[in-house]
Amino acid sequence: MSHPMNVCHIIAGFYPGYAAPFEYTRALAAEGISTDVICIGKEEEPVRQTIDGVSVFRPVTSTTDFLTSTSFSRFIWTVSRHLRTSHYDIVHVYAFRGCGTLPLLNAGSAEAWVIDIRTGSTSSKAPVANFLYRQECRPYDRVVALDEKVGKLVLGENWAFSVVPLGANFDHFVPGTNVDLRHKYNIDDADVVLAFTGRFNNPLRTPEKIIEAFAFAVEREPSLKLMLLGDGQLVPQLRGLAEELSVDERIVWTGEVAYQQVVQYLHAADMALAYVPCSPQFDLQPPLKTAEYLACGLPTVATATQGNQRFITHGENGLLADDTPTGLGEMIVLLARDAALRQTFAAVARQSVRHYHWQTIVHDKLLPVYEQLLNDR
């Protein structure tokens, strides 16, 4: 190339928001790549902003990053209007409903188009859903997926794609302590704090099992406290369950915590919970939270999904459990009672996921995809 590479990432969601687009783009900018983002904005956010060298454009605002059909259409139209006045080497689109129209409407706006698959369908409607996913992919020059199994689930065995995995920001998620935050939430020195990060919006993720598992565990190990980082429409229901099970006083409900602030809360924890339902819908996805916990050196109890097993080896850097309240609760009790085991896991946790550093992933996985596409033009 005779000029520095310039790329645009299109996200039908907030930025900062979902960690992968945020970290990929920041890592690209750190590599000297001219990086733009087009995304959805919150009402209080500026339309244009520069974040860590990334130029962010928020042409559409919303109260939620879950868009209606009308909002998707408006987003596509607004993005297209911007693209027609620009030219990029690469436009990288995180798959969303209708995104297959973008390369068709704006063919001259980029040298190459990349579509990014973050998930696939395993429900009873999976064949239809994944067929529609494939149709969105057809106008693109390259498909990337966060995992080989997810890519094959959506695309089948005969469609070429590149794997660009999830990771953790090892410069941000580091081991540490936060005594002040423990004091703020009346956490005693003798308390063993179990942290969980996530959104509580999707009933299919069965977040009530977190409360039920904790109730099982704290009955057997009263020193436990649960810190729940996140918000969502299911929180009132979960609070009601906690009160019903008489464990609400042992739970810290932080509400929504900005992505950049999560690490401060993890520093107040003694161990972490990587709960993902052991169901076909969620089994394959590698949970970002698990890599971030380990990067912070937190001993972790995780459900034994295929995604979690990408990061956790049972008995080496954490514990794996089934997703029943009893099975999960037993592993929580085991780790909470054994300070020596927690220290053993903490000593190896960070190194065990070191190759999942976002900067390494972008340098070794994503940039070669871009470079190959441009070299093939």
mmCIF file of C-alpha atoms in Angstrom:
data_model
loop_
_atom_site.group_PDB
_atom_site.id
_atom_site.type_symbol
_atom_site.label_atom_id
_atom_site.label_comp_id
_atom_site.label_asym_id
_atom_site.label_seq_id
_atom_site.Cartn_x
_atom_site.Cartn_y
_atom_site.Cartn_z
ATOM 1 C CA MET A 1 0.000 0.000 0.000
ATOM 2 C CA SER A 2 1.229 3.487 -0.832
ATOM 3 C CA HIS A 3 -0.611 5.062 2.105
ATOM 4 C CA PRO A 4 -1.300 4.160 5.743
ATOM 5 C CA MET A 5 -4.235 1.771 6.062
ATOM 6 C CA ASN A 6 -7.572 3.332 6.991
ATOM 7 C CA VAL A 7 -10.452 1.265 8.337
ATOM 8 C CA CYS A 8 -14.010 1.791 9.506
ATOM 9 C CA HIS A 9 -15.819 -0.438 12.002
ATOM 10 C CA ILE A 10 -19.624 -0.363 11.938
ATOM 11 C CA ILE A 11 -21.379 -1.372 15.151
ATOM 12 C CA ALA A 12 -25.152 -1.543 15.633
ATOM 13 C CA GLY A 13 -24.607 -0.873 19.328
ATOM 14 C CA PHE A 14 -23.001 1.541 21.749
ATOM 15 C CA TYR A 15 -19.304 2.487 21.744
ATOM 16 C CA PRO A 16 -17.823 2.028 24.276
ATOM 17 C CA GLY A 17 -20.125 -0.897 24.879
ATOM 18 C CA TYR A 18 -19.469 -4.450 23.834
ATOM 19 C CA ALA A 19 -15.786 -4.995 24.580
ATOM 20 C CA ALA A 20 -14.585 -6.691 21.378
ATOM 21 C CA PRO A 21 -15.250 -3.809 18.931
ATOM 22 C CA PHE A 22 -13.967 -1.322 21.505
ATOM 23 C CA GLU A 23 -10.717 -3.206 22.057
ATOM 24 C CA TYR A 24 -10.145 -4.205 18.418
ATOM 25 C CA THR A 25 -10.416 -0.598 17.273
ATOM 26 C CA ARG A 26 -8.243 0.810 20.055
ATOM 27 C CA ALA A 27 -5.606 -1.811 19.280
ATOM 28 C CA LEU A 28 -5.756 -0.940 15.573
ATOM 29 C CA ALA A 29 -5.261 2.744 16.368
ATOM 30 C CA ALA A 30 -2.296 1.808 18.570
ATOM 31 C CA GLU A 31 -0.804 0.009 15.535
ATOM 32 C CA GLY A 32 -0.906 3.296 13.620
ATOM 33 C CA ILE A 33 -4.012 2.404 11.587
ATOM 34 C CA SER A 34 -6.404 5.275 10.866
ATOM 35 C CA THR A 35 -9.527 3.931 12.567
ATOM 36 C CA ASP A 36 -13.111 5.213 12.417
ATOM 37 C CA VAL A 37 -16.172 3.829 14.182
ATOM 38 C CA ILE A 38 -19.807 4.371 13.204
ATOM 39 C CA CYS A 39 -22.175 3.294 15.956
ATOM 40 C CA ILE A 40 -25.314 4.068 17.942
ATOM 41 C CA GLY A 41 -25.120 6.827 20.524
ATOM 42 C CA LYS A 42 -26.762 7.486 23.845
ATOM 43 C CA GLU A 43 -28.621 10.773 24.216
ATOM 44 C CA GLU A 44 -25.931 12.268 26.446
ATOM 45 C CA GLU A 45 -23.008 11.298 24.191
ATOM 46 C CA PRO A 46 -21.457 13.620 21.588
ATOM 47 C CA VAL A 47 -22.159 12.847 17.934
ATOM 48 C CA ARG A 48 -18.435 12.957 17.176
ATOM 49 C CA GLN A 49 -15.683 12.050 19.588
ATOM 50 C CA THR A 50 -12.115 10.775 19.583
ATOM 51 C CA ILE A 51 -11.387 7.951 22.030
ATOM 52 C CA ASP A 52 -7.807 6.674 22.319
ATOM 53 C CA GLY A 53 -7.058 7.638 18.728
ATOM 54 C CA VAL A 54 -10.330 6.218 17.348
ATOM 55 C CA SER A 55 -12.666 8.665 15.560
ATOM 56 C CA VAL A 56 -16.210 7.856 16.692
ATOM 57 C CA PHE A 57 -19.347 8.951 14.803
ATOM 58 C CA ARG A 58 -22.761 8.387 16.425
ATOM 59 C CA PRO A 59 -25.337 9.430 13.810
ATOM 60 C CA VAL A 60 -28.278 7.661 15.498
ATOM 61 C CA THR A 61 -29.229 7.761 19.178
ATOM 62 C CA SER A 62 -31.167 5.198 21.167
ATOM 63 C CA THR A 63 -32.015 4.392 24.772
ATOM 64 C CA THR A 64 -30.955 0.781 24.205
ATOM 65 C CA ASP A 65 -28.550 -1.052 21.926
ATOM 66 C CA PHE A 66 -31.352 -3.471 21.037
ATOM 67 C CA LEU A 67 -32.776 -1.895 17.890
ATOM 68 C CA THR A 68 -36.220 -2.254 16.365
ATOM 69 C CA SER A 69 -36.678 -3.009 12.663
ATOM 70 C CA THR A 70 -37.343 0.685 12.030
ATOM 71 C CA SER A 71 -34.194 1.666 13.916
ATOM 72 C CA PHE A 72 -32.106 -0.836 11.940
ATOM 73 C CA SER A 73 -33.387 0.669 8.679
ATOM 74 C CA ARG A 74 -32.606 4.175 9.849
ATOM 75 C CA PHE A 75 -29.137 3.105 11.006
ATOM 76 C CA ILE A 76 -28.372 1.468 7.636
ATOM 77 C CA TRP A 77 -29.595 4.527 5.731
ATOM 78 C CA THR A 78 -27.572 6.934 7.912
ATOM 79 C CA VAL A 79 -24.418 4.813 7.732
ATOM 80 C CA SER A 80 -24.767 4.576 3.949
ATOM 81 C CA ARG A 81 -25.068 8.323 3.638
ATOM 82 C CA HIS A 82 -21.784 8.707 5.531
ATOM 83 C CA LEU A 83 -20.010 5.966 3.568
ATOM 84 C CA ARG A 84 -20.910 7.531 0.227
ATOM 85 C CA THR A 85 -18.801 10.554 1.170
ATOM 86 C CA SER A 86 -15.838 8.475 2.372
ATOM 87 C CA HIS A 87 -13.420 5.864 1.126
ATOM 88 C CA TYR A 88 -11.774 3.220 3.287
ATOM 89 C CA ASP A 89 -9.366 0.399 2.685
ATOM 90 C CA ILE A 90 -11.463 -1.863 4.931
ATOM 91 C CA VAL A 91 -15.011 -1.580 6.236
ATOM 92 C CA HIS A 92 -15.513 -4.067 9.080
ATOM 93 C CA VAL A 93 -19.162 -4.697 10.017
ATOM 94 C CA TYR A 94 -20.304 -6.516 13.156
ATOM 95 C CA ALA A 95 -23.180 -8.615 11.851
ATOM 96 C CA PHE A 96 -26.681 -7.305 12.446
ATOM 97 C CA ARG A 97 -30.026 -7.641 10.735
ATOM 98 C CA GLY A 98 -29.894 -6.080 7.273
ATOM 99 C CA CYS A 99 -26.128 -5.489 7.239
ATOM 100 C CA GLY A 100 -25.814 -7.437 3.985
ATOM 101 C CA THR A 101 -27.198 -4.371 2.207
ATOM 102 C CA LEU A 102 -24.247 -2.166 3.164
ATOM 103 C CA PRO A 103 -21.701 -3.490 0.606
ATOM 104 C CA LEU A 104 -24.415 -3.503 -2.061
ATOM 105 C CA LEU A 105 -25.446 0.091 -1.410
ATOM 106 C CA ASN A 106 -21.909 1.399 -0.920
ATOM 107 C CA ALA A 107 -19.662 -0.762 -3.102
ATOM 108 C CA GLY A 108 -17.295 2.094 -3.944
ATOM 109 C CA SER A 109 -16.758 3.140 -0.339
ATOM 110 C CA ALA A 110 -14.158 0.483 0.490
ATOM 111 C CA GLU A 111 -11.493 -1.632 -1.137
ATOM 112 C CA ALA A 112 -12.727 -4.630 0.865
ATOM 113 C CA TRP A 113 -15.617 -5.503 3.162
ATOM 114 C CA VAL A 114 -15.405 -7.730 6.257
ATOM 115 C CA ILE A 115 -18.360 -9.134 8.197
ATOM 116 C CA ASP A 116 -17.805 -10.255 11.783
ATOM 117 C CA ILE A 117 -19.888 -13.092 13.278
ATOM 118 C CA ARG A 118 -20.099 -13.026 17.063
ATOM 119 C CA THR A 119 -22.772 -15.695 17.556
ATOM 120 C CA GLY A 120 -24.941 -18.267 15.804
ATOM 121 C CA SER A 121 -28.302 -19.877 16.409
ATOM 122 C CA THR A 122 -28.763 -23.300 18.002
ATOM 123 C CA SER A 123 -32.493 -23.010 18.685
ATOM 124 C CA SER A 124 -35.239 -25.010 17.000
ATOM 125 C CA LYS A 125 -35.222 -22.303 14.318
ATOM 126 C CA ALA A 126 -31.448 -22.556 13.832
ATOM 127 C CA PRO A 127 -31.490 -23.773 10.198
ATOM 128 C CA VAL A 128 -33.549 -20.770 9.102
ATOM 129 C CA ALA A 129 -31.700 -18.293 11.325
ATOM 130 C CA ASN A 130 -28.267 -19.441 10.184
ATOM 131 C CA PHE A 131 -29.425 -19.493 6.556
ATOM 132 C CA LEU A 132 -30.407 -15.833 6.909
ATOM 133 C CA TYR A 133 -27.040 -15.142 8.554
ATOM 134 C CA ARG A 134 -25.295 -16.661 5.519
ATOM 135 C CA GLN A 135 -27.276 -14.439 3.157
ATOM 136 C CA GLU A 136 -26.064 -11.380 5.077
ATOM 137 C CA CYS A 137 -22.489 -12.648 4.588
ATOM 138 C CA ARG A 138 -22.629 -13.197 0.815
ATOM 139 C CA PRO A 139 -21.893 -9.611 -0.336
ATOM 140 C CA TYR A 140 -18.771 -9.426 1.844
ATOM 141 C CA ASP A 141 -15.212 -10.161 0.763
ATOM 142 C CA ARG A 142 -14.302 -11.947 3.984
ATOM 143 C CA VAL A 143 -16.039 -13.430 6.998
ATOM 144 C CA VAL A 144 -14.409 -13.485 10.417
ATOM 145 C CA ALA A 145 -15.776 -15.319 13.455
ATOM 146 C CA LEU A 146 -14.800 -15.208 17.101
ATOM 147 C CA ASP A 147 -14.405 -18.993 17.204
ATOM 148 C CA GLU A 148 -14.034 -21.838 14.712
ATOM 149 C CA LYS A 149 -17.054 -23.677 16.101
ATOM 150 C CA VAL A 150 -19.249 -20.573 15.909
ATOM 151 C CA GLY A 151 -18.109 -19.971 12.331
ATOM 152 C CA LYS A 152 -18.918 -23.531 11.269
ATOM 153 C CA LEU A 153 -22.248 -23.413 13.089
ATOM 154 C CA VAL A 154 -23.342 -20.451 10.970
ATOM 155 C CA LEU A 155 -21.494 -21.056 7.706
ATOM 156 C CA GLY A 156 -21.166 -24.820 7.523
ATOM 157 C CA GLU A 157 -18.073 -26.821 6.640
ATOM 158 C CA ASN A 158 -17.411 -25.470 3.144
ATOM 159 C CA TRP A 159 -17.327 -21.684 3.667
ATOM 160 C CA ALA A 160 -13.882 -20.183 4.302
ATOM 161 C CA PHE A 161 -13.597 -17.765 7.206
ATOM 162 C CA SER A 162 -10.938 -16.404 9.546
ATOM 163 C CA VAL A 163 -10.964 -16.716 13.332
ATOM 164 C CA VAL A 164 -10.410 -13.521 15.332
ATOM 165 C CA PRO A 165 -11.022 -14.487 18.963
ATOM 166 C CA LEU A 166 -12.106 -12.617 22.039
ATOM 167 C CA GLY A 167 -9.498 -11.514 24.518
ATOM 168 C CA ALA A 168 -8.760 -9.278 27.458
ATOM 169 C CA ASN A 169 -7.009 -5.952 27.796
ATOM 170 C CA PHE A 170 -3.949 -6.972 29.786
ATOM 171 C CA ASP A 171 -2.900 -3.362 30.238
ATOM 172 C CA HIS A 172 -6.247 -2.598 31.886
ATOM 173 C CA PHE A 173 -7.291 -5.848 33.564
ATOM 174 C CA VAL A 174 -4.442 -6.371 35.996
ATOM 175 C CA PRO A 175 -4.241 -7.918 39.468
ATOM 176 C CA GLY A 176 -4.895 -5.548 42.342
ATOM 177 C CA THR A 177 -6.844 -4.770 45.502
ATOM 178 C CA ASN A 178 -9.468 -2.145 46.270
ATOM 179 C CA VAL A 179 -9.872 -1.710 50.012
ATOM 180 C CA ASP A 180 -11.841 1.523 49.600
ATOM 181 C CA LEU A 181 -14.520 -0.177 47.519
ATOM 182 C CA ARG A 182 -14.812 -2.983 50.060
ATOM 183 C CA HIS A 183 -15.345 -0.374 52.764
ATOM 184 C CA LYS A 184 -17.916 1.447 50.608
ATOM 185 C CA TYR A 185 -20.031 -1.698 50.413
ATOM 186 C CA ASN A 186 -19.449 -2.710 54.063
ATOM 187 C CA ILE A 187 -17.398 -5.747 53.123
ATOM 188 C CA ASP A 188 -15.427 -7.072 56.102
ATOM 189 C CA ASP A 189 -11.857 -8.311 55.858
ATOM 190 C CA ALA A 190 -13.087 -11.820 56.671
ATOM 191 C CA ASP A 191 -15.673 -11.806 53.872
ATOM 192 C CA VAL A 192 -14.890 -13.842 50.756
ATOM 193 C CA VAL A 193 -16.283 -11.856 47.831
ATOM 194 C CA LEU A 194 -17.476 -13.655 44.707
ATOM 195 C CA ALA A 195 -17.829 -11.293 41.712
ATOM 196 C CA PHE A 196 -19.985 -11.710 38.621
ATOM 197 C CA THR A 197 -20.174 -9.284 35.698
ATOM 198 C CA GLY A 198 -22.953 -9.263 33.127
ATOM 199 C CA ARG A 199 -26.262 -7.898 31.931
ATOM 200 C CA PHE A 200 -29.484 -9.180 33.407
ATOM 201 C CA ASN A 201 -31.838 -8.851 30.449
ATOM 202 C CA ASN A 202 -32.153 -12.257 28.832
ATOM 203 C CA PRO A 203 -34.233 -14.855 30.719
ATOM 204 C CA LEU A 204 -32.721 -17.574 28.511
ATOM 205 C CA ARG A 205 -29.458 -16.975 30.361
ATOM 206 C CA THR A 206 -31.218 -18.132 33.570
ATOM 207 C CA PRO A 207 -29.536 -15.598 35.890
ATOM 208 C CA GLU A 208 -31.732 -16.841 38.741
ATOM 209 C CA LYS A 209 -29.373 -19.822 38.984
ATOM 210 C CA ILE A 210 -26.643 -17.428 40.146
ATOM 211 C CA ILE A 211 -28.798 -16.405 43.110
ATOM 212 C CA GLU A 212 -29.832 -19.994 43.821
ATOM 213 C CA ALA A 213 -26.241 -21.252 43.660
ATOM 214 C CA PHE A 214 -25.116 -18.469 45.972
ATOM 215 C CA ALA A 215 -27.907 -19.296 48.427
ATOM 216 C CA PHE A 216 -26.721 -22.914 48.442
ATOM 217 C CA ALA A 217 -23.114 -21.812 48.972
ATOM 218 C CA VAL A 218 -23.579 -19.127 51.634
ATOM 219 C CA GLU A 219 -25.658 -21.490 53.757
ATOM 220 C CA ARG A 220 -22.587 -23.735 53.927
ATOM 221 C CA GLU A 221 -19.932 -20.991 53.960
ATOM 222 C CA PRO A 222 -21.347 -17.868 55.689
ATOM 223 C CA SER A 223 -18.247 -15.757 54.938
ATOM 224 C CA LEU A 224 -19.309 -15.509 51.283
ATOM 225 C CA LYS A 225 -20.585 -12.307 49.721
ATOM 226 C CA LEU A 226 -21.770 -11.965 46.128
ATOM 227 C CA MET A 227 -21.016 -8.818 44.120
ATOM 228 C CA LEU A 228 -23.182 -8.492 41.005
ATOM 229 C CA LEU A 229 -21.848 -5.967 38.489
ATOM 230 C CA GLY A 230 -24.505 -5.022 35.978
ATOM 231 C CA ASP A 231 -28.069 -3.941 35.461
ATOM 232 C CA GLY A 232 -31.054 -5.036 33.424
ATOM 233 C CA GLN A 233 -34.772 -5.583 33.370
ATOM 234 C CA LEU A 234 -34.496 -8.832 35.362
ATOM 235 C CA VAL A 235 -32.833 -7.215 38.394
ATOM 236 C CA PRO A 236 -36.095 -6.619 40.324
ATOM 237 C CA GLN A 237 -37.001 -10.280 39.827
ATOM 238 C CA LEU A 238 -33.546 -11.369 40.987
ATOM 239 C CA ARG A 239 -33.732 -9.103 44.039
ATOM 240 C CA GLY A 240 -37.084 -10.637 44.901
ATOM 241 C CA LEU A 241 -35.601 -14.119 44.651
ATOM 242 C CA ALA A 242 -32.667 -13.099 46.858
ATOM 243 C CA GLU A 243 -35.072 -11.803 49.503
ATOM 244 C CA GLU A 244 -37.157 -14.970 49.247
ATOM 245 C CA LEU A 245 -34.032 -17.075 49.823
ATOM 246 C CA SER A 246 -32.895 -14.763 52.670
ATOM 247 C CA VAL A 247 -29.561 -13.917 51.025
ATOM 248 C CA ASP A 248 -30.175 -10.332 49.884
ATOM 249 C CA GLU A 249 -28.105 -8.893 52.742
ATOM 250 C CA ARG A 250 -25.106 -10.902 51.510
ATOM 251 C CA ILE A 251 -25.357 -9.530 47.953
ATOM 252 C CA VAL A 252 -23.856 -6.276 46.679
ATOM 253 C CA TRP A 253 -25.896 -4.908 43.766
ATOM 254 C CA THR A 254 -23.657 -2.361 42.040
ATOM 255 C CA GLY A 255 -25.954 -1.492 39.143
ATOM 256 C CA GLU A 256 -24.454 -0.678 35.755
ATOM 257 C CA VAL A 257 -20.681 -0.275 35.807
ATOM 258 C CA ALA A 258 -18.884 1.314 32.857
ATOM 259 C CA TYR A 259 -16.548 -1.077 31.058
ATOM 260 C CA GLN A 260 -13.516 1.029 31.958
ATOM 261 C CA GLN A 261 -14.460 0.857 35.669
ATOM 262 C CA VAL A 262 -15.127 -2.894 35.925
ATOM 263 C CA VAL A 263 -11.536 -3.691 36.890
ATOM 264 C CA GLN A 264 -11.795 -1.500 40.008
ATOM 265 C CA TYR A 265 -14.696 -3.640 41.223
ATOM 266 C CA LEU A 266 -12.909 -6.871 40.393
ATOM 267 C CA HIS A 267 -10.062 -5.673 42.601
ATOM 268 C CA ALA A 268 -12.513 -5.756 45.527
ATOM 269 C CA ALA A 269 -13.224 -9.459 44.932
ATOM 270 C CA ASP A 270 -11.501 -12.599 46.178
ATOM 271 C CA MET A 271 -12.845 -14.909 43.461
ATOM 272 C CA ALA A 272 -15.063 -14.715 40.401
ATOM 273 C CA LEU A 273 -17.971 -16.522 38.793
ATOM 274 C CA ALA A 274 -18.097 -17.205 35.040
ATOM 275 C CA TYR A 275 -21.670 -18.446 34.851
ATOM 276 C CA VAL A 276 -22.990 -19.282 31.391
ATOM 277 C CA PRO A 277 -25.877 -21.747 30.951
ATOM 278 C CA CYS A 278 -24.758 -25.175 29.724
ATOM 279 C CA SER A 279 -27.263 -25.057 26.886
ATOM 280 C CA PRO A 280 -26.763 -25.338 23.109
ATOM 281 C CA GLN A 281 -27.552 -21.652 22.629
ATOM 282 C CA PHE A 282 -24.650 -20.479 24.800
ATOM 283 C CA ASP A 283 -22.290 -23.462 24.904
ATOM 284 C CA LEU A 284 -19.889 -22.433 22.133
ATOM 285 C CA GLN A 285 -19.368 -18.757 22.915
ATOM 286 C CA PRO A 286 -16.104 -17.978 24.772
ATOM 287 C CA PRO A 287 -17.179 -15.571 27.548
ATOM 288 C CA LEU A 288 -15.166 -12.375 27.632
ATOM 289 C CA LYS A 289 -15.662 -12.097 31.391
ATOM 290 C CA THR A 290 -13.723 -15.321 31.964
ATOM 291 C CA ALA A 291 -10.598 -14.006 30.239
ATOM 292 C CA GLU A 292 -10.893 -10.700 32.122
ATOM 293 C CA TYR A 293 -11.218 -12.444 35.492
ATOM 294 C CA LEU A 294 -8.111 -14.494 34.806
ATOM 295 C CA ALA A 295 -6.183 -11.456 33.551
ATOM 296 C CA CYS A 296 -6.919 -9.902 36.957
ATOM 297 C CA GLY A 297 -5.533 -12.998 38.655
ATOM 298 C CA LEU A 298 -8.908 -13.938 40.122
ATOM 299 C CA PRO A 299 -9.542 -17.571 41.083
ATOM 300 C CA THR A 300 -12.598 -18.489 39.023
ATOM 301 C CA VAL A 301 -15.503 -20.907 39.183
ATOM 302 C CA ALA A 302 -16.935 -21.424 35.689
ATOM 303 C CA THR A 303 -19.685 -23.500 34.183
ATOM 304 C CA ALA A 304 -18.311 -26.252 31.958
ATOM 305 C CA THR A 305 -19.356 -24.827 28.601
ATOM 306 C CA GLN A 306 -17.097 -25.325 25.596
ATOM 307 C CA GLY A 307 -16.528 -21.574 25.588
ATOM 308 C CA ASN A 308 -15.397 -21.469 29.219
ATOM 309 C CA GLN A 309 -13.153 -24.478 28.703
ATOM 310 C CA ARG A 310 -11.205 -22.431 26.167
ATOM 311 C CA PHE A 311 -9.900 -20.444 29.165
ATOM 312 C CA ILE A 312 -10.338 -22.681 32.234
ATOM 313 C CA THR A 313 -8.626 -26.011 32.846
ATOM 314 C CA HIS A 314 -10.266 -27.650 35.851
ATOM 315 C CA GLY A 315 -7.937 -27.827 38.819
ATOM 316 C CA GLU A 316 -5.149 -25.872 37.106
ATOM 317 C CA ASN A 317 -6.347 -22.264 36.851
ATOM 318 C CA GLY A 318 -9.931 -22.575 38.088
ATOM 319 C CA LEU A 319 -12.841 -24.900 38.755
ATOM 320 C CA LEU A 320 -15.490 -26.118 36.320
ATOM 321 C CA ALA A 321 -19.028 -27.017 37.356
ATOM 322 C CA ASP A 322 -22.336 -27.957 35.824
ATOM 323 C CA ASP A 323 -24.938 -25.192 35.685
ATOM 324 C CA THR A 324 -27.254 -26.504 38.389
ATOM 325 C CA PRO A 325 -27.459 -24.417 41.568
ATOM 326 C CA THR A 326 -26.152 -27.380 43.561
ATOM 327 C CA GLY A 327 -23.250 -28.204 41.241
ATOM 328 C CA LEU A 328 -22.220 -24.574 40.930
ATOM 329 C CA GLY A 329 -22.728 -23.942 44.636
ATOM 330 C CA GLU A 330 -20.511 -26.867 45.615
ATOM 331 C CA MET A 331 -17.587 -25.501 43.589
ATOM 332 C CA ILE A 332 -18.115 -22.019 45.057
ATOM 333 C CA VAL A 333 -17.972 -23.474 48.574
ATOM 334 C CA LEU A 334 -14.867 -25.511 47.763
ATOM 335 C CA LEU A 335 -12.968 -22.467 46.509
ATOM 336 C CA ALA A 336 -14.241 -20.107 49.209
ATOM 337 C CA ARG A 337 -13.086 -22.455 51.985
ATOM 338 C CA ASP A 338 -9.624 -23.115 50.544
ATOM 339 C CA ALA A 339 -7.443 -19.993 50.639
ATOM 340 C CA ALA A 340 -4.403 -21.995 49.530
ATOM 341 C CA LEU A 341 -6.230 -23.202 46.422
ATOM 342 C CA ARG A 342 -7.259 -19.632 45.628
ATOM 343 C CA GLN A 343 -3.628 -18.561 45.890
ATOM 344 C CA THR A 344 -2.551 -21.409 43.606
ATOM 345 C CA PHE A 345 -5.074 -20.430 40.934
ATOM 346 C CA ALA A 346 -4.271 -16.722 41.301
ATOM 347 C CA ALA A 347 -0.566 -17.389 40.728
ATOM 348 C CA VAL A 348 -1.150 -18.945 37.302
ATOM 349 C CA ALA A 349 -4.385 -17.276 36.166
ATOM 350 C CA ARG A 350 -2.953 -14.338 34.240
ATOM 351 C CA GLN A 351 -0.249 -16.284 32.455
ATOM 352 C CA SER A 352 -2.741 -18.977 31.448
ATOM 353 C CA VAL A 353 -4.573 -16.552 29.128
ATOM 354 C CA ARG A 354 -1.666 -14.320 28.150
ATOM 355 C CA HIS A 355 -2.017 -15.113 24.439
ATOM 356 C CA TYR A 356 -5.544 -13.644 24.532
ATOM 357 C CA HIS A 357 -4.229 -10.079 24.864
ATOM 358 C CA TRP A 358 -6.286 -7.867 22.519
ATOM 359 C CA GLN A 359 -3.170 -6.253 21.049
ATOM 360 C CA THR A 360 -1.717 -9.678 20.243
ATOM 361 C CA ILE A 361 -4.989 -10.806 18.665
ATOM 362 C CA VAL A 362 -5.199 -7.716 16.464
ATOM 363 C CA HIS A 363 -1.542 -7.910 15.424
ATOM 364 C CA ASP A 364 -1.476 -11.664 14.795
ATOM 365 C CA LYS A 365 -5.039 -12.385 13.646
ATOM 366 C CA LEU A 366 -6.978 -9.332 12.454
ATOM 367 C CA LEU A 367 -4.353 -7.260 10.653
ATOM 368 C CA PRO A 368 -3.210 -10.218 8.504
ATOM 369 C CA VAL A 369 -6.818 -10.622 7.304
ATOM 370 C CA TYR A 370 -6.915 -6.973 6.259
ATOM 371 C CA GLU A 371 -3.501 -7.115 4.617
ATOM 372 C CA GLN A 372 -4.316 -10.239 2.631
ATOM 373 C CA LEU A 373 -7.558 -8.717 1.357
ATOM 374 C CA LEU A 374 -5.762 -5.585 0.192
ATOM 375 C CA ASN A 375 -2.871 -7.511 -1.353
ATOM 376 C CA ASP A 376 -5.355 -9.616 -3.324
ATOM 377 C CA ARG A 377 -7.062 -6.584 -4.869
#
